[in-house]
Amino acid sequence: MSDIYGPTIAKRRLARRLTALRTRTGLTANQVCDKLSWGRGKVGRFENNSWKRPELSDIRDLLRAYQVPDDEYQELENLALVARGRQWWREYGDVFGDSEYPGYEADAVRICLFMPLILPGLLQTPSYMRAQMSVGTQPPSWRERAVAARLRRQELFERQDGTVPELVAVITEASLLYHWGSQAERRAQVEHLVEMSRRPNIQLRLVRFVDGLHHGMSSLFTIFDFPGDEPPLAYLENDAELQEVNEPDKVAAYAAIFEQIRNAALDAPATTGHLKHLADTLE
């Protein structure tokens, strides 16, 4: 099944499988480290998914230590090979830091997100990106790198191999009414939203002022669903950091909040119509 996972999810899945194997043997992480003459903490880093690219020699040592049968050994070795795949976003460490966010985004089969005040990065035009970043504290050189990285992220919608994820994005009327750039640039951004909302894999829904207060107004989060039986995760975002949420009960809570927010929004066709009207008024 390793061929259904991208590198980021393969690495995450490998970490979980290794944890389960060690637990099955009854060994502690420190006991495994001692057995393999490794420094203490190494197994813990693997199991916490605190690695960038797993070394095959390390994985093979662990599989032998856990006395994994041949068929499972081969499956996990293949998973490790996928997890070692080079990813474009590693070239943008100055933009993403240690965050795995772009990898999860690339490997997801479904992305659900709620953005109360700004438009989702996956749906932004370059002009909007630059306007948004211009109010931050990063220097111009970083901003141009960040724009380039964001445009690379958007390329996932152009895949031709059947792996384009479903995007369910809820935005608010507030995110559309800020004045930035020129009127032509604002109109182009809204027209881009209209165009993207018509794609079969994108569901864009709008929460209007007139609809009143709604659940989750102070939230800003993304939920990723992955292929196979790999569990979902959530990301919380603010100007200072991205926070990964893995605990199943917390992810489920954010999923429930998202459904309430989506139910409070206009449906997809009405959202497209509202955006088209807004674009026309900006002419």
PDB file of N, CA and C in Angstrom, residues 31-103:
ATOM      1  N   GLN A  31      15.570   0.981  25.608  1.00  0.00           N
ATOM      2  CA  GLN A  31      16.084  -0.387  25.484  1.00  0.00           C
ATOM      3  C   GLN A  31      16.459  -0.699  24.036  1.00  0.00           C
ATOM      4  N   VAL A  32      15.663  -0.218  23.094  1.00  0.00           N
ATOM      5  CA  VAL A  32      15.978  -0.425  21.680  1.00  0.00           C
ATOM      6  C   VAL A  32      17.260   0.313  21.318  1.00  0.00           C
ATOM      7  N   CYS A  33      17.379   1.551  21.789  1.00  0.00           N
ATOM      8  CA  CYS A  33      18.602   2.318  21.526  1.00  0.00           C
ATOM      9  C   CYS A  33      19.830   1.581  22.067  1.00  0.00           C
ATOM     10  N   ASP A  34      19.729   1.056  23.283  1.00  0.00           N
ATOM     11  CA  ASP A  34      20.845   0.324  23.878  1.00  0.00           C
ATOM     12  C   ASP A  34      21.165  -0.931  23.071  1.00  0.00           C
ATOM     13  N   LYS A  35      20.134  -1.615  22.631  1.00  0.00           N
ATOM     14  CA  LYS A  35      20.306  -2.853  21.876  1.00  0.00           C
ATOM     15  C   LYS A  35      21.022  -2.610  20.558  1.00  0.00           C
ATOM     16  N   LEU A  36      20.769  -1.451  19.941  1.00  0.00           N
ATOM     17  CA  LEU A  36      21.371  -1.126  18.653  1.00  0.00           C
ATOM     18  C   LEU A  36      22.592  -0.224  18.785  1.00  0.00           C
ATOM     19  N   SER A  37      23.007   0.039  20.042  1.00  0.00           N
ATOM     20  CA  SER A  37      24.162   0.921  20.307  1.00  0.00           C
ATOM     21  C   SER A  37      23.942   2.314  19.722  1.00  0.00           C
ATOM     22  N   TRP A  38      22.717   2.787  19.831  1.00  0.00           N
ATOM     23  CA  TRP A  38      22.380   4.138  19.395  1.00  0.00           C
ATOM     24  C   TRP A  38      22.327   5.072  20.603  1.00  0.00           C
ATOM     25  N   GLY A  39      22.504   6.353  20.340  1.00  0.00           N
ATOM     26  CA  GLY A  39      22.333   7.324  21.398  1.00  0.00           C
ATOM     27  C   GLY A  39      20.880   7.368  21.842  1.00  0.00           C
ATOM     28  N   ARG A  40      20.677   7.526  23.127  1.00  0.00           N
ATOM     29  CA  ARG A  40      19.303   7.554  23.639  1.00  0.00           C
ATOM     30  C   ARG A  40      18.553   8.768  23.076  1.00  0.00           C
ATOM     31  N   GLY A  41      17.338   8.542  22.727  1.00  0.00           N
ATOM     32  CA  GLY A  41      16.525   9.590  22.113  1.00  0.00           C
ATOM     33  C   GLY A  41      16.325   9.396  20.629  1.00  0.00           C
ATOM     34  N   LYS A  42      17.168   8.580  19.992  1.00  0.00           N
ATOM     35  CA  LYS A  42      17.069   8.415  18.540  1.00  0.00           C
ATOM     36  C   LYS A  42      15.758   7.734  18.153  1.00  0.00           C
ATOM     37  N   VAL A  43      15.404   6.653  18.837  1.00  0.00           N
ATOM     38  CA  VAL A  43      14.154   5.962  18.538  1.00  0.00           C
ATOM     39  C   VAL A  43      12.964   6.876  18.812  1.00  0.00           C
ATOM     40  N   GLY A  44      13.033   7.642  19.880  1.00  0.00           N
ATOM     41  CA  GLY A  44      11.958   8.574  20.197  1.00  0.00           C
ATOM     42  C   GLY A  44      11.758   9.607  19.104  1.00  0.00           C
ATOM     43  N   ARG A  45      12.854  10.099  18.523  1.00  0.00           N
ATOM     44  CA  ARG A  45      12.738  11.068  17.433  1.00  0.00           C
ATOM     45  C   ARG A  45      12.047  10.434  16.231  1.00  0.00           C
ATOM     46  N   PHE A  46      12.408   9.190  15.937  1.00  0.00           N
ATOM     47  CA  PHE A  46      11.762   8.496  14.828  1.00  0.00           C
ATOM     48  C   PHE A  46      10.263   8.361  15.078  1.00  0.00           C
ATOM     49  N   GLU A  47       9.917   7.922  16.277  1.00  0.00           N
ATOM     50  CA  GLU A  47       8.518   7.646  16.586  1.00  0.00           C
ATOM     51  C   GLU A  47       7.692   8.930  16.682  1.00  0.00           C
ATOM     52  N   ASN A  48       8.338  10.042  16.994  1.00  0.00           N
ATOM     53  CA  ASN A  48       7.650  11.335  17.029  1.00  0.00           C
ATOM     54  C   ASN A  48       7.619  12.012  15.665  1.00  0.00           C
ATOM     55  N   ASN A  49       8.137  11.306  14.657  1.00  0.00           N
ATOM     56  CA  ASN A  49       8.206  11.845  13.297  1.00  0.00           C
ATOM     57  C   ASN A  49       9.059  13.109  13.240  1.00  0.00           C
ATOM     58  N   SER A  50      10.092  13.146  14.063  1.00  0.00           N
ATOM     59  CA  SER A  50      10.997  14.300  14.108  1.00  0.00           C
ATOM     60  C   SER A  50      12.239  14.003  13.279  1.00  0.00           C
ATOM     61  N   TRP A  51      12.024  13.633  12.047  1.00  0.00           N
ATOM     62  CA  TRP A  51      13.107  13.332  11.109  1.00  0.00           C
ATOM     63  C   TRP A  51      12.731  13.904   9.758  1.00  0.00           C
ATOM     64  N   LYS A  52      13.716  14.198   8.948  1.00  0.00           N
ATOM     65  CA  LYS A  52      13.428  14.741   7.629  1.00  0.00           C
ATOM     66  C   LYS A  52      13.407  13.638   6.578  1.00  0.00           C
ATOM     67  N   ARG A  53      14.421  12.772   6.596  1.00  0.00           N
ATOM     68  CA  ARG A  53      14.468  11.645   5.665  1.00  0.00           C
ATOM     69  C   ARG A  53      15.020  10.438   6.417  1.00  0.00           C
ATOM     70  N   PRO A  54      14.223   9.396   6.593  1.00  0.00           N
ATOM     71  CA  PRO A  54      14.720   8.217   7.308  1.00  0.00           C
ATOM     72  C   PRO A  54      15.842   7.528   6.543  1.00  0.00           C
ATOM     73  N   GLU A  55      16.845   7.081   7.290  1.00  0.00           N
ATOM     74  CA  GLU A  55      17.929   6.315   6.690  1.00  0.00           C
ATOM     75  C   GLU A  55      17.504   4.856   6.594  1.00  0.00           C
ATOM     76  N   LEU A  56      17.686   4.257   5.419  1.00  0.00           N
ATOM     77  CA  LEU A  56      17.259   2.871   5.233  1.00  0.00           C
ATOM     78  C   LEU A  56      17.998   1.921   6.170  1.00  0.00           C
ATOM     79  N   SER A  57      19.264   2.218   6.425  1.00  0.00           N
ATOM     80  CA  SER A  57      20.025   1.340   7.322  1.00  0.00           C
ATOM     81  C   SER A  57      19.423   1.352   8.727  1.00  0.00           C
ATOM     82  N   ASP A  58      18.969   2.511   9.183  1.00  0.00           N
ATOM     83  CA  ASP A  58      18.332   2.601  10.498  1.00  0.00           C
ATOM     84  C   ASP A  58      17.022   1.813  10.522  1.00  0.00           C
ATOM     85  N   ILE A  59      16.236   1.960   9.467  1.00  0.00           N
ATOM     86  CA  ILE A  59      14.953   1.259   9.409  1.00  0.00           C
ATOM     87  C   ILE A  59      15.178  -0.250   9.397  1.00  0.00           C
ATOM     88  N   ARG A  60      16.142  -0.693   8.638  1.00  0.00           N
ATOM     89  CA  ARG A  60      16.422  -2.129   8.573  1.00  0.00           C
ATOM     90  C   ARG A  60      16.906  -2.668   9.919  1.00  0.00           C
ATOM     91  N   ASP A  61      17.714  -1.876  10.613  1.00  0.00           N
ATOM     92  CA  ASP A  61      18.166  -2.295  11.949  1.00  0.00           C
ATOM     93  C   ASP A  61      16.971  -2.456  12.885  1.00  0.00           C
ATOM     94  N   LEU A  62      16.042  -1.521  12.834  1.00  0.00           N
ATOM     95  CA  LEU A  62      14.867  -1.601  13.699  1.00  0.00           C
ATOM     96  C   LEU A  62      13.989  -2.803  13.343  1.00  0.00           C
ATOM     97  N   LEU A  63      13.794  -3.021  12.071  1.00  0.00           N
ATOM     98  CA  LEU A  63      12.940  -4.140  11.651  1.00  0.00           C
ATOM     99  C   LEU A  63      13.531  -5.480  12.067  1.00  0.00           C
ATOM    100  N   ARG A  64      14.849  -5.577  12.007  1.00  0.00           N
ATOM    101  CA  ARG A  64      15.492  -6.818  12.468  1.00  0.00           C
ATOM    102  C   ARG A  64      15.371  -6.953  13.983  1.00  0.00           C
ATOM    103  N   ALA A  65      15.545  -5.816  14.679  1.00  0.00           N
ATOM    104  CA  ALA A  65      15.436  -5.852  16.139  1.00  0.00           C
ATOM    105  C   ALA A  65      14.034  -6.246  16.591  1.00  0.00           C
ATOM    106  N   TYR A  66      13.036  -5.879  15.797  1.00  0.00           N
ATOM    107  CA  TYR A  66      11.652  -6.195  16.139  1.00  0.00           C
ATOM    108  C   TYR A  66      11.211  -7.537  15.569  1.00  0.00           C
ATOM    109  N   GLN A  67      12.140  -8.204  14.872  1.00  0.00           N
ATOM    110  CA  GLN A  67      11.878  -9.527  14.289  1.00  0.00           C
ATOM    111  C   GLN A  67      10.618  -9.515  13.421  1.00  0.00           C
ATOM    112  N   VAL A  68      10.604  -8.553  12.515  1.00  0.00           N
ATOM    113  CA  VAL A  68       9.462  -8.378  11.621  1.00  0.00           C
ATOM    114  C   VAL A  68       9.480  -9.462  10.553  1.00  0.00           C
ATOM    115  N   PRO A  69       8.361 -10.150  10.289  1.00  0.00           N
ATOM    116  CA  PRO A  69       8.316 -11.176   9.242  1.00  0.00           C
ATOM    117  C   PRO A  69       8.583 -10.592   7.860  1.00  0.00           C
ATOM    118  N   ASP A  70       8.967 -11.452   6.914  1.00  0.00           N
ATOM    119  CA  ASP A  70       9.449 -11.003   5.609  1.00  0.00           C
ATOM    120  C   ASP A  70       8.459 -10.113   4.865  1.00  0.00           C
ATOM    121  N   ASP A  71       7.165 -10.486   4.838  1.00  0.00           N
ATOM    122  CA  ASP A  71       6.209  -9.707   4.065  1.00  0.00           C
ATOM    123  C   ASP A  71       6.030  -8.300   4.647  1.00  0.00           C
ATOM    124  N   GLU A  72       5.968  -8.207   5.971  1.00  0.00           N
ATOM    125  CA  GLU A  72       5.837  -6.906   6.619  1.00  0.00           C
ATOM    126  C   GLU A  72       7.137  -6.115   6.493  1.00  0.00           C
ATOM    127  N   TYR A  73       8.263  -6.837   6.564  1.00  0.00           N
ATOM    128  CA  TYR A  73       9.576  -6.199   6.402  1.00  0.00           C
ATOM    129  C   TYR A  73       9.627  -5.484   5.049  1.00  0.00           C
ATOM    130  N   GLN A  74       9.214  -6.178   3.981  1.00  0.00           N
ATOM    131  CA  GLN A  74       9.269  -5.597   2.645  1.00  0.00           C
ATOM    132  C   GLN A  74       8.333  -4.402   2.520  1.00  0.00           C
ATOM    133  N   GLU A  75       7.151  -4.514   3.103  1.00  0.00           N
ATOM    134  CA  GLU A  75       6.193  -3.416   3.056  1.00  0.00           C
ATOM    135  C   GLU A  75       6.755  -2.170   3.725  1.00  0.00           C
ATOM    136  N   LEU A  76       7.354  -2.331   4.893  1.00  0.00           N
ATOM    137  CA  LEU A  76       7.880  -1.189   5.628  1.00  0.00           C
ATOM    138  C   LEU A  76       9.134  -0.626   4.978  1.00  0.00           C
ATOM    139  N   GLU A  77       9.930  -1.486   4.378  1.00  0.00           N
ATOM    140  CA  GLU A  77      11.099  -0.996   3.648  1.00  0.00           C
ATOM    141  C   GLU A  77      10.656  -0.158   2.454  1.00  0.00           C
ATOM    142  N   ASN A  78       9.616  -0.607   1.749  1.00  0.00           N
ATOM    143  CA  ASN A  78       9.083   0.179   0.626  1.00  0.00           C
ATOM    144  C   ASN A  78       8.513   1.511   1.108  1.00  0.00           C
ATOM    145  N   LEU A  79       7.855   1.478   2.266  1.00  0.00           N
ATOM    146  CA  LEU A  79       7.318   2.707   2.834  1.00  0.00           C
ATOM    147  C   LEU A  79       8.446   3.690   3.149  1.00  0.00           C
ATOM    148  N   ALA A  80       9.549   3.178   3.661  1.00  0.00           N
ATOM    149  CA  ALA A  80      10.713   4.021   3.959  1.00  0.00           C
ATOM    150  C   ALA A  80      11.299   4.619   2.684  1.00  0.00           C
ATOM    151  N   LEU A  81      11.305   3.841   1.605  1.00  0.00           N
ATOM    152  CA  LEU A  81      11.811   4.352   0.332  1.00  0.00           C
ATOM    153  C   LEU A  81      10.958   5.516  -0.159  1.00  0.00           C
ATOM    154  N   VAL A  82       9.633   5.392  -0.028  1.00  0.00           N
ATOM    155  CA  VAL A  82       8.744   6.497  -0.413  1.00  0.00           C
ATOM    156  C   VAL A  82       9.000   7.703   0.484  1.00  0.00           C
ATOM    157  N   ALA A  83       9.174   7.457   1.782  1.00  0.00           N
ATOM    158  CA  ALA A  83       9.372   8.542   2.748  1.00  0.00           C
ATOM    159  C   ALA A  83      10.658   9.315   2.482  1.00  0.00           C
ATOM    160  N   ARG A  84      11.590   8.710   1.782  1.00  0.00           N
ATOM    161  CA  ARG A  84      12.864   9.374   1.476  1.00  0.00           C
ATOM    162  C   ARG A  84      12.770  10.273   0.241  1.00  0.00           C
ATOM    163  N   GLY A  85      11.612  10.319  -0.398  1.00  0.00           N
ATOM    164  CA  GLY A  85      11.465  11.128  -1.606  1.00  0.00           C
ATOM    165  C   GLY A  85      11.788  12.597  -1.359  1.00  0.00           C
ATOM    166  N   ARG A  86      12.480  13.191  -2.309  1.00  0.00           N
ATOM    167  CA  ARG A  86      12.818  14.613  -2.196  1.00  0.00           C
ATOM    168  C   ARG A  86      11.594  15.452  -2.548  1.00  0.00           C
ATOM    169  N   GLN A  87      11.313  16.448  -1.770  1.00  0.00           N
ATOM    170  CA  GLN A  87      10.141  17.285  -1.999  1.00  0.00           C
ATOM    171  C   GLN A  87      10.561  18.717  -2.290  1.00  0.00           C
ATOM    172  N   TRP A  88       9.864  19.348  -3.222  1.00  0.00           N
ATOM    173  CA  TRP A  88      10.256  20.677  -3.671  1.00  0.00           C
ATOM    174  C   TRP A  88      10.285  21.674  -2.536  1.00  0.00           C
ATOM    175  N   TRP A  89       9.382  21.542  -1.584  1.00  0.00           N
ATOM    176  CA  TRP A  89       9.271  22.570  -0.549  1.00  0.00           C
ATOM    177  C   TRP A  89      10.435  22.540   0.436  1.00  0.00           C
ATOM    178  N   ARG A  90      11.230  21.500   0.414  1.00  0.00           N
ATOM    179  CA  ARG A  90      12.440  21.495   1.241  1.00  0.00           C
ATOM    180  C   ARG A  90      13.434  22.561   0.765  1.00  0.00           C
ATOM    181  N   GLU A  91      13.259  23.027  -0.467  1.00  0.00           N
ATOM    182  CA  GLU A  91      14.115  24.098  -0.982  1.00  0.00           C
ATOM    183  C   GLU A  91      13.723  25.463  -0.410  1.00  0.00           C
ATOM    184  N   TYR A  92      12.606  25.498   0.314  1.00  0.00           N
ATOM    185  CA  TYR A  92      12.096  26.754   0.862  1.00  0.00           C
ATOM    186  C   TYR A  92      12.082  26.707   2.387  1.00  0.00           C
ATOM    187  N   GLY A  93      13.184  26.252   2.960  1.00  0.00           N
ATOM    188  CA  GLY A  93      13.276  26.204   4.406  1.00  0.00           C
ATOM    189  C   GLY A  93      13.167  27.574   5.044  1.00  0.00           C
ATOM    190  N   ASP A  94      13.576  28.614   4.321  1.00  0.00           N
ATOM    191  CA  ASP A  94      13.465  29.976   4.848  1.00  0.00           C
ATOM    192  C   ASP A  94      12.015  30.433   4.922  1.00  0.00           C
ATOM    193  N   VAL A  95      11.131  29.806   4.156  1.00  0.00           N
ATOM    194  CA  VAL A  95       9.716  30.161   4.151  1.00  0.00           C
ATOM    195  C   VAL A  95       8.917  29.275   5.101  1.00  0.00           C
ATOM    196  N   PHE A  96       9.139  27.967   5.026  1.00  0.00           N
ATOM    197  CA  PHE A  96       8.332  27.023   5.795  1.00  0.00           C
ATOM    198  C   PHE A  96       8.958  26.596   7.117  1.00  0.00           C
ATOM    199  N   GLY A  97      10.262  26.837   7.288  1.00  0.00           N
ATOM    200  CA  GLY A  97      10.919  26.376   8.505  1.00  0.00           C
ATOM    201  C   GLY A  97      10.863  24.863   8.586  1.00  0.00           C
ATOM    202  N   ASP A  98      10.553  24.331   9.761  1.00  0.00           N
ATOM    203  CA  ASP A  98      10.450  22.886   9.953  1.00  0.00           C
ATOM    204  C   ASP A  98       9.026  22.367   9.759  1.00  0.00           C
ATOM    205  N   SER A  99       8.110  23.224   9.362  1.00  0.00           N
ATOM    206  CA  SER A  99       6.716  22.808   9.229  1.00  0.00           C
ATOM    207  C   SER A  99       6.548  21.783   8.110  1.00  0.00           C
ATOM    208  N   GLU A 100       5.721  20.795   8.356  1.00  0.00           N
ATOM    209  CA  GLU A 100       5.393  19.781   7.353  1.00  0.00           C
ATOM    210  C   GLU A 100       4.133  20.171   6.563  1.00  0.00           C
ATOM    211  N   TYR A 101       3.608  21.358   6.805  1.00  0.00           N
ATOM    212  CA  TYR A 101       2.330  21.765   6.225  1.00  0.00           C
ATOM    213  C   TYR A 101       2.263  21.566   4.709  1.00  0.00           C
ATOM    214  N   PRO A 102       3.226  22.062   3.935  1.00  0.00           N
ATOM    215  CA  PRO A 102       3.089  21.902   2.478  1.00  0.00           C
ATOM    216  C   PRO A 102       3.127  20.449   2.036  1.00  0.00           C
ATOM    217  N   GLY A 103       3.811  19.595   2.805  1.00  0.00           N
ATOM    218  CA  GLY A 103       3.827  18.174   2.477  1.00  0.00           C
ATOM    219  C   GLY A 103       2.483  17.524   2.733  1.00  0.00           C
TER     220      GLY A 103
END
